[in-house]
Coordinates of C-alpha atoms in Angstrom, one line a residue:
M1 CA 0.4 0.1 -0.1
M2 CA 1.3 3.6 -0.5
F3 CA -0.1 5.2 2.5
N4 CA 1.6 4.9 5.3
T5 CA -0.6 3.4 8.3
G6 CA -0.8 4.8 12.0
S7 CA -1.0 3.6 15.3
S8 CA -4.1 5.2 15.2
L9 CA -5.6 2.9 12.0
L10 CA -3.8 0.1 13.4
D11 CA -5.8 0.8 17.5
A12 CA -9.2 1.2 15.5
V13 CA -8.6 -1.6 13.0
V14 CA -8.1 -4.4 15.8
L15 CA -10.4 -3.3 17.4
S16 CA -13.4 -3.4 14.6
V17 CA -11.9 -6.9 13.9
V18 CA -11.8 -8.1 17.6
A19 CA -15.0 -5.9 18.2
K20 CA -16.9 -8.2 15.3
D21 CA -17.0 -11.7 17.8
E22 CA -19.3 -10.8 21.0
E23 CA -16.9 -13.4 22.7
G24 CA -13.7 -12.3 21.8
T25 CA -10.8 -13.7 19.0
Y26 CA -7.5 -15.1 19.4
G27 CA -3.9 -13.9 17.7
Y28 CA -2.9 -14.7 14.8
K29 CA -7.0 -14.7 13.6
I30 CA -6.8 -11.2 14.0
T31 CA -3.1 -11.5 12.6
Q32 CA -4.7 -12.5 9.6
E33 CA -8.0 -9.8 8.9
V34 CA -6.2 -7.4 10.4
R35 CA -3.7 -7.9 6.9
T36 CA -6.5 -7.8 4.7
V37 CA -6.9 -4.1 4.8
L38 CA -3.1 -2.7 6.5
E39 CA 0.1 -4.1 5.6
V40 CA 1.7 -5.4 8.7
S41 CA 3.1 -8.3 10.4
E42 CA 2.3 -10.6 12.8
T43 CA 5.3 -9.3 15.2
A44 CA 4.1 -5.6 15.3
L45 CA 1.1 -6.7 15.4
Y46 CA 0.8 -8.0 18.7
P47 CA 2.9 -5.3 20.7
V48 CA -0.3 -3.2 19.8
L49 CA -2.6 -6.0 21.1
R50 CA -1.3 -5.8 24.4
R51 CA -1.0 -1.9 24.1
L52 CA -5.2 -2.1 24.2
Q53 CA -4.8 -4.0 26.4
T54 CA -2.7 -2.2 29.2
N55 CA -5.5 1.1 27.9
G56 CA -8.3 -1.1 29.1
L57 CA -9.7 -1.7 25.6
L58 CA -9.3 -4.3 24.8
E59 CA -9.5 -8.0 28.3
T60 CA -7.8 -11.7 27.8
Y61 CA -8.9 -14.8 28.6
D62 CA -7.5 -18.6 28.1
K63 CA -8.6 -21.4 25.9
A64 CA -7.8 -24.9 25.4
F65 CA -7.3 -25.3 21.8
S66 CA -5.8 -29.0 20.5
G67 CA -4.7 -29.4 23.9
R68 CA -3.0 -25.9 23.8
N69 CA -4.3 -23.4 25.2
R70 CA -4.3 -20.0 22.8
R71 CA -5.3 -16.5 23.8
Y72 CA -8.5 -15.2 23.4
Y73 CA -8.6 -10.6 23.6
K74 CA -11.7 -9.1 23.4
I75 CA -13.2 -5.6 23.9
T76 CA -14.6 -3.8 26.2
P77 CA -17.1 -1.1 27.0
Q78 CA -14.9 1.5 27.9
G79 CA -12.8 -0.6 24.1
L80 CA -16.1 -0.7 22.3
Q81 CA -16.2 4.0 23.3
E82 CA -12.7 3.5 21.5
L83 CA -14.7 2.8 19.1
G84 CA -16.6 4.5 18.4
R85 CA -14.6 7.4 18.3
Y86 CA -12.6 6.1 15.6
R87 CA -15.2 5.4 13.8
S88 CA -15.9 9.0 14.3
E89 CA -13.7 10.4 13.3
W90 CA -12.5 8.3 10.2
V91 CA -15.8 9.6 8.6
A92 CA -14.9 13.4 9.2
Y93 CA -11.6 12.5 7.7
C94 CA -12.3 10.5 4.5
T95 CA -15.3 13.5 3.8
K96 CA -12.1 16.2 4.3
I97 CA -9.5 13.8 2.3
N98 CA -11.3 12.5 -0.5
A99 CA -12.6 15.9 -0.8
I100 CA -9.4 17.5 -2.7
L101 CA -8.7 14.0 -3.6
M102 CA -11.9 12.8 -5.8
H103 CA -12.3 16.5 -6.9
S104 CA -11.6 17.6 -10.9
K105 CA -11.1 19.5 -12.6
E106 CA -11.9 18.5 -16.6
E107 CA -8.7 21.0 -17.8
G108 CA -9.2 22.7 -21.0

């Protein structure tokens, strides 16, 4: 992708992916879904998950899967509020960018 991904956009996408499933989802699945829209490595994503957890936006729990524990991430009520703010800001941002970027003036 030509455009840089800032940490706020990555946070918003991760929160949105986790919010899709009321029971939460696990790290690898989050990574795969985020990678459908942003170029991000798995190693870069786990610090984001930890930071969102530290900030009270995500919570974790472990669940047995194929004889091992799998860590699940679930969005908190505070995380849902933050996601709402991100979504509102995204709409405003896209509107402003589109007003400039998508405006074309016929020449000549």
